[in-house]
């Protein structure tokens, strides 16, 4: 029996008894309630959305309101593999919250794969940005050749609907775009992910397919790991304003993290925020399931590894965003509490603490 079934069953039993004003079988109700309570108690936070599966939450404050741009996970016939083919998402919804404690409103579907002229399938983790009253939804998708590219869609409102540009962003590749606005108003896109995210197929922005296995094309274990890619955005937010560059992540001694350092090296899900003038790059370590972070004095790095933001969640993937709301910092993340299935995730949020020495207090998602 999966968790969603247990929770739904418990609620159904309670509602059924109250609806027909019957005497409940108190021991059954009590048993189901205890099951639901004990499941919920295992987790630090509860799912924000329960009527859709959602993942990879990119949260932003636009005009004083909190908006979440997640992936929309769906049931799929595609078998599970190490390339993530079972993450076969078809569209995006936007969610809004008046404040971090208020309820989450589903603003509806804002973009579907059928609305994107160049995209064939797999709408993976998106992000959004605002500039001069326009809103930009950035998203990875596979093209007709099954190559991940990054697209952009534009709207007049944070809740869309978004209109996709006819072509992907020129020079884009791989997955997981995250757009960071610096204090001077410049916007930078961070992107990339290895294995199913295809970053290992590129060197210096050139496609060099080394084979179909998820690890084909990765550096040797004692060689520097691949880093996320950065590119400054053009003034109109629709193109890269420069040739994308790879970001270096170093250890405390100044040496690059190596490919075999699976607990610390970059895998996917880059996110950047600034705190007290320092740039924090956080990312998933993929097959070791941490959200790690590294810091730098400028958006290009090099970044120095500092530690763990979030310990492994239930489920294979770990993907997050970090956002400041009215002076408090929040981590948005996901796990698989509702389904128990890797590709059917649910988003969550919790407070995040920057300690006085600038480090981030590690969060444990399970109790
Ligand atoms: O949601 C699909 C993929 O799973 C994302 O793009 C990755 O970051 C991982 O969360």
Coordinates of C-alpha atoms and ligand atoms in Angstrom, one line a residue:
X1 CA 0.0 0.0 0.0
X2 CA 1.6 3.3 -1.0
X3 CA 1.6 6.4 1.2
X4 CA -0.9 8.4 -0.9
X5 CA -3.3 5.5 -0.7
X6 CA -2.9 5.3 3.0
X7 CA -3.5 9.0 3.5
X8 CA -6.4 9.0 1.0
X9 CA -7.9 6.0 2.7
X10 CA -7.7 7.6 6.1
X11 CA -9.4 10.8 4.9
X12 CA -12.1 8.8 3.0
X13 CA -13.0 6.8 6.0
X14 CA -13.4 9.9 8.1
X15 CA -15.4 11.8 5.5
X16 CA -17.6 8.8 4.8
X17 CA -18.6 8.5 8.4
X18 CA -19.2 12.2 8.9
X19 CA -21.2 12.4 5.6
X20 CA -23.8 9.8 6.5
X21 CA -23.8 10.8 10.2
X22 CA -23.3 7.2 11.1
X23 CA -21.5 5.9 14.1
X24 CA -18.0 5.3 12.9
X25 CA -16.2 2.2 13.6
X26 CA -13.9 4.0 15.9
X27 CA -11.2 1.5 15.9
X28 CA -10.9 1.5 12.1
X29 CA -10.9 5.3 11.9
X30 CA -8.4 5.5 14.7
X31 CA -6.1 3.0 13.0
X32 CA -6.1 4.8 9.7
X33 CA -5.6 8.2 11.4
X34 CA -2.6 6.8 13.3
X35 CA -1.1 5.5 10.0
X36 CA -1.6 8.9 8.3
X37 CA -0.2 10.7 11.3
X38 CA 2.8 8.5 11.6
X39 CA 3.6 8.8 7.9
X40 CA 3.4 12.6 8.1
X41 CA 5.5 12.7 11.3
X42 CA 8.4 11.1 9.4
X43 CA 9.0 14.2 7.4
X44 CA 10.3 17.7 8.3
X45 CA 7.6 19.3 6.0
X46 CA 4.4 18.3 4.3
X47 CA 3.6 18.4 0.6
X48 CA 2.5 21.9 -0.6
X49 CA 0.4 20.4 -3.4
X50 CA -1.5 17.1 -3.3
X51 CA -3.7 17.1 -6.4
X52 CA -0.8 17.0 -8.9
X53 CA 2.7 15.6 -8.6
X54 CA 5.2 18.4 -8.6
X55 CA 9.0 18.6 -8.5
X56 CA 12.1 20.9 -9.0
X57 CA 10.5 23.9 -7.4
X58 CA 11.9 27.3 -8.5
X59 CA 10.5 29.9 -6.2
X60 CA 10.6 33.7 -6.7
X61 CA 9.1 36.8 -5.2
X62 CA 7.6 39.0 -7.9
X63 CA 5.7 42.2 -6.8
X64 CA 5.7 41.0 -3.2
X65 CA 4.1 37.7 -3.9
X66 CA 5.6 34.2 -3.9
X67 CA 5.4 32.2 -7.1
X68 CA 6.6 28.6 -7.6
X69 CA 7.6 27.2 -11.0
X70 CA 7.9 23.5 -10.6
X71 CA 8.1 20.5 -13.0
X72 CA 4.7 18.7 -13.4
X73 CA 5.4 15.0 -12.9
X74 CA 3.0 12.6 -14.5
X75 CA 2.3 8.8 -14.6
X76 CA 4.1 7.4 -17.7
X77 CA 4.5 4.2 -19.5
X78 CA 8.1 4.9 -20.2
X79 CA 10.3 2.5 -18.3
X80 CA 12.7 3.7 -15.7
X81 CA 16.4 4.0 -16.7
X82 CA 19.6 5.9 -15.7
X83 CA 18.9 8.6 -18.3
X84 CA 15.7 9.6 -16.6
X85 CA 13.4 8.7 -19.5
X86 CA 10.6 8.0 -17.1
X87 CA 10.5 11.7 -16.3
X88 CA 8.3 12.3 -19.2
X89 CA 6.6 15.6 -18.3
X90 CA 4.3 17.4 -20.8
X91 CA 3.5 20.8 -19.3
X92 CA 4.0 23.4 -16.6
X93 CA 1.6 24.9 -14.0
X94 CA 2.4 28.0 -11.9
X95 CA 1.6 28.2 -8.2
X96 CA 1.1 31.4 -6.1
X97 CA 1.3 32.1 -2.3
X98 CA 0.4 35.4 -0.7
X99 CA 3.0 34.6 2.0
X100 CA 5.1 31.7 3.1
X101 CA 2.4 30.5 5.5
X102 CA -0.6 31.0 3.2
X103 CA -2.3 28.4 1.1
X104 CA -0.9 27.5 -2.4
X105 CA -3.1 28.5 -5.4
X106 CA -2.8 26.6 -8.6
X107 CA -2.8 29.2 -11.4
X108 CA -3.3 26.5 -14.0
X109 CA -1.4 25.2 -17.0
X110 CA 0.8 28.0 -18.4
X111 CA 2.7 26.1 -21.1
X112 CA 2.5 22.7 -22.8
X113 CA 4.9 20.8 -25.0
X114 CA 2.4 21.2 -27.9
X115 CA 2.9 25.0 -27.6
X116 CA 6.7 24.8 -28.1
X117 CA 7.5 24.5 -31.8
X118 CA 10.9 22.9 -31.4
X119 CA 10.3 20.6 -28.4
X120 CA 9.4 16.9 -28.7
X121 CA 9.3 15.7 -25.1
X122 CA 10.4 15.8 -21.5
X123 CA 9.8 19.3 -20.0
X124 CA 12.2 19.1 -17.1
X125 CA 13.0 21.6 -14.3
X126 CA 12.1 25.2 -15.2
X127 CA 12.9 28.6 -13.8
X128 CA 11.4 32.1 -14.2
X129 CA 12.7 35.7 -14.2
X130 CA 11.2 39.1 -14.4
X131 CA 12.5 42.2 -16.2
X132 CA 10.8 45.5 -17.0
X133 CA 7.3 44.1 -16.3
X134 CA 7.8 41.0 -18.6
X135 CA 8.1 37.5 -17.2
X136 CA 10.3 34.8 -18.7
X137 CA 9.9 31.0 -18.2
X138 CA 13.0 29.1 -19.0
X139 CA 12.8 25.4 -19.5
X140 CA 14.7 22.4 -20.9
X141 CA 13.1 20.0 -23.4
X142 CA 14.3 17.4 -25.9
X143 CA 14.2 18.4 -29.5
X144 CA 13.3 16.2 -32.5
X145 CA 16.8 14.6 -32.3
X146 CA 16.4 13.9 -28.5
X147 CA 18.9 16.5 -27.6
X148 CA 18.2 18.7 -24.6
X149 CA 18.1 22.4 -25.3
X150 CA 16.8 25.3 -23.2
X151 CA 13.8 27.4 -24.4
X152 CA 12.2 30.6 -23.1
X153 CA 8.6 31.6 -23.1
X154 CA 7.3 35.1 -22.4
X155 CA 4.3 36.5 -20.5
X156 CA 2.9 39.8 -19.2
X157 CA 2.1 38.2 -15.8
X158 CA 4.0 35.9 -13.5
X159 CA 1.1 33.4 -13.9
X160 CA 1.3 33.4 -17.7
X161 CA 0.1 32.2 -20.1
X162 CA 3.6 32.0 -21.6
X163 CA 4.3 32.2 -25.3
X164 CA 7.3 30.1 -26.3
X165 CA 9.9 31.5 -28.7
X166 CA 10.0 29.5 -31.9
X167 CA 13.6 28.2 -31.4
X168 CA 15.6 27.2 -28.3
X169 CA 18.1 29.7 -27.0
X170 CA 21.0 29.8 -29.4
X171 CA 24.0 28.0 -28.0
X172 CA 22.0 26.4 -25.1
X173 CA 22.2 22.7 -24.2
X174 CA 21.6 20.3 -21.4
X175 CA 19.1 21.0 -18.6
X176 CA 18.1 22.8 -15.4
X177 CA 18.2 26.5 -16.2
X178 CA 18.3 28.8 -13.2
X179 CA 18.4 32.6 -13.8
X180 CA 20.0 34.8 -11.1
X181 CA 19.6 38.6 -11.1
X182 CA 22.7 40.3 -9.7
X183 CA 22.5 43.5 -7.7
X184 CA 23.4 45.6 -10.8
X185 CA 20.5 44.2 -12.7
X186 CA 22.5 41.8 -14.8
X187 CA 20.9 38.4 -15.3
X188 CA 22.9 35.1 -15.5
X189 CA 21.7 31.7 -16.5
X190 CA 23.3 28.7 -14.8
X191 CA 22.5 25.4 -16.4
X192 CA 23.6 21.8 -17.0
X193 CA 23.3 18.3 -15.7
X194 CA 25.2 15.0 -16.3
X195 CA 23.8 11.5 -17.1
X196 CA 20.3 12.0 -18.5
X197 CA 20.9 15.8 -18.6
X198 CA 23.6 15.2 -21.4
X199 CA 26.2 17.7 -20.1
X200 CA 28.9 15.0 -20.4
X201 CA 28.4 15.1 -24.2
X202 CA 29.8 18.6 -24.4
X203 CA 33.3 20.1 -24.2
X204 CA 33.7 23.9 -24.7
X205 CA 30.1 24.1 -25.8
X206 CA 30.7 21.6 -28.6
X207 CA 28.7 18.4 -28.9
X208 CA 31.0 15.4 -28.7
X209 CA 28.8 12.3 -28.2
X210 CA 31.0 9.6 -26.7
X211 CA 28.3 6.9 -26.3
X212 CA 24.9 6.1 -25.0
X213 CA 25.7 5.2 -21.4
X214 CA 25.0 7.9 -18.8
X215 CA 28.7 7.9 -17.8
X216 CA 30.1 7.9 -21.4
X217 CA 31.9 11.2 -21.8
X218 CA 32.5 11.9 -18.1
X219 CA 36.1 12.7 -17.1
X220 CA 38.2 10.0 -15.4
X221 CA 37.6 9.8 -11.7
X222 CA 40.9 11.6 -10.8
X223 CA 40.2 14.4 -13.3
X224 CA 38.3 17.7 -12.6
X225 CA 34.5 17.1 -12.6
X226 CA 32.3 18.9 -15.1
X227 CA 30.9 22.1 -13.6
X228 CA 27.6 23.9 -14.4
X229 CA 27.6 26.4 -17.2
X230 CA 27.1 30.1 -16.9
X231 CA 26.0 32.7 -19.5
X232 CA 25.0 36.3 -19.1
X233 CA 21.6 37.0 -20.6
X234 CA 21.0 39.6 -23.3
X235 CA 19.0 42.8 -22.4
X236 CA 15.8 41.3 -23.8
X237 CA 16.3 38.1 -21.7
X238 CA 15.8 35.9 -24.8
X239 CA 19.5 35.1 -25.7
X240 CA 22.9 34.5 -24.2
X241 CA 24.9 37.8 -24.4
X242 CA 28.2 35.8 -24.3
X243 CA 29.7 32.5 -25.0
X244 CA 28.8 30.1 -22.1
X245 CA 31.6 29.3 -19.7
X246 CA 32.1 26.3 -17.4
X247 CA 32.2 27.1 -13.7
X248 CA 34.9 25.6 -11.5
X249 CA 34.2 24.2 -8.1
X250 CA 37.2 23.9 -5.9
X251 CA 37.9 22.3 -2.5
X252 CA 39.1 24.3 0.5
X253 CA 42.7 23.8 -0.7
X254 CA 41.9 25.4 -4.1
X255 CA 42.0 22.1 -6.1
X256 CA 39.1 21.3 -8.5
X257 CA 36.6 18.7 -7.2
X258 CA 37.3 15.5 -9.2
X259 CA 34.8 13.4 -11.1
X260 CA 35.2 10.6 -8.6
X261 CA 34.2 12.8 -5.6
X262 CA 30.6 11.8 -5.9
X263 CA 29.6 13.3 -2.5
X264 CA 30.7 16.8 -3.5
X265 CA 30.9 17.2 -7.3
X266 CA 28.2 18.9 -9.4
X267 CA 25.5 16.7 -11.0
X268 CA 22.5 18.9 -11.8
X269 CA 20.1 21.5 -10.3
X270 CA 22.3 24.6 -10.1
X271 CA 20.8 27.5 -8.1
X272 CA 22.5 30.8 -7.1
X273 CA 21.6 33.3 -4.4
X274 CA 23.5 36.1 -2.8
X275 CA 23.8 36.6 0.9
X276 CA 25.8 39.4 2.5
X277 CA 27.7 40.0 -0.7
X278 CA 28.7 36.4 -1.2
X279 CA 27.5 34.3 -4.1
X280 CA 26.2 30.9 -3.1
X281 CA 26.0 28.1 -5.8
X282 CA 23.9 25.2 -4.6
X283 CA 23.4 22.0 -6.6
X284 CA 22.5 18.4 -6.5
X285 CA 25.2 15.7 -6.3
X286 CA 22.9 13.3 -8.1
X287 CA 23.8 9.7 -7.4
X288 CA 24.8 10.6 -3.8
X289 CA 21.6 12.7 -3.4
X290 CA 22.8 15.8 -1.5
X291 CA 22.1 19.4 -2.2
X292 CA 25.6 20.8 -1.7
X293 CA 26.9 24.4 -1.9
X294 CA 29.9 26.4 -2.8
X295 CA 30.7 30.1 -2.5
X296 CA 32.4 32.8 -4.6
X297 CA 33.0 36.5 -4.7
X298 CA 31.5 36.9 -8.2
X299 CA 28.9 35.1 -10.3
X300 CA 31.5 33.3 -12.5
X301 CA 33.4 31.8 -9.6
X302 CA 35.6 29.9 -9.1
X303 CA 33.3 28.6 -6.3
X304 CA 34.7 26.9 -3.2
X305 CA 32.9 23.9 -1.8
X306 CA 31.4 24.6 1.7
X307 CA 29.1 21.8 2.7
X308 CA 25.6 20.4 2.5
X309 CA 22.3 22.4 2.4
X310 CA 20.0 19.4 2.3
X311 CA 20.6 15.8 3.1
X312 CA 19.1 13.1 0.8
X313 CA 15.3 13.2 0.5
X314 CA 13.1 10.2 -0.1
X315 CA 13.4 9.4 -3.8
X316 CA 16.4 9.5 -6.2
X317 CA 16.4 13.1 -7.3
X318 CA 17.1 16.1 -5.1
X319 CA 16.4 19.6 -6.5
X320 CA 15.7 22.8 -4.8
X321 CA 15.6 26.6 -4.8
X322 CA 16.5 29.2 -2.1
X323 CA 14.6 32.4 -1.8
X324 CA 14.4 35.4 0.6
X325 CA 10.9 36.4 1.6
X326 CA 10.5 39.5 3.8
X327 CA 14.0 39.0 5.3
X328 CA 13.5 35.2 6.0
X329 CA 15.2 32.6 3.8
X330 CA 13.3 29.5 2.5
X331 CA 14.4 26.3 0.9
X332 CA 12.0 24.8 -1.6
X333 CA 12.6 21.1 -2.4
X334 CA 10.8 17.9 -3.2
X335 CA 10.6 14.3 -2.2
X336 CA 8.3 11.3 -2.9
X337 CA 6.2 11.2 0.2
X338 CA 2.8 11.0 -1.6
X339 CA 3.7 8.3 -4.1
X340 CA 6.8 6.4 -3.1
X341 CA 7.7 6.5 -6.8
X342 CA 10.9 8.2 -8.1
X343 CA 9.2 10.1 -10.9
X344 CA 6.1 11.2 -9.0
X345 CA 7.3 13.8 -6.6
X346 CA 5.8 16.5 -4.4
X347 CA 7.2 19.9 -3.6
X348 CA 7.8 21.1 0.0
X349 CA 9.3 24.2 1.7
X350 CA 11.1 24.9 5.0
X351 CA 13.1 27.7 6.5
X352 CA 16.8 28.0 5.7
X353 CA 19.4 29.5 8.1
X354 CA 22.6 31.3 7.2
X355 CA 24.8 31.0 10.3
X356 CA 26.8 34.0 11.5
X357 CA 30.0 32.6 9.8
X358 CA 28.2 32.6 6.5
X359 CA 27.7 28.8 6.4
X360 CA 24.3 27.3 5.7
X361 CA 22.8 25.1 8.5
X362 CA 22.3 21.7 7.0
X363 CA 18.7 20.6 6.7
X364 CA 17.5 17.1 7.4
X365 CA 14.3 16.4 5.4
X366 CA 13.3 13.5 7.5
X367 CA 12.6 13.3 11.2
Ligands
LIG1 O1 12.6 16.6 -13.1 C1 13.5 16.1 -14.1 C2 14.9 16.1 -13.6 O2 15.0 15.4 -12.4 C3 15.4 17.5 -13.3 O3 15.6 18.3 -14.5 C4 16.5 17.2 -12.5 O4 17.1 18.2 -11.8 C5 16.0 16.1 -11.6 O5 15.3 16.7 -10.5

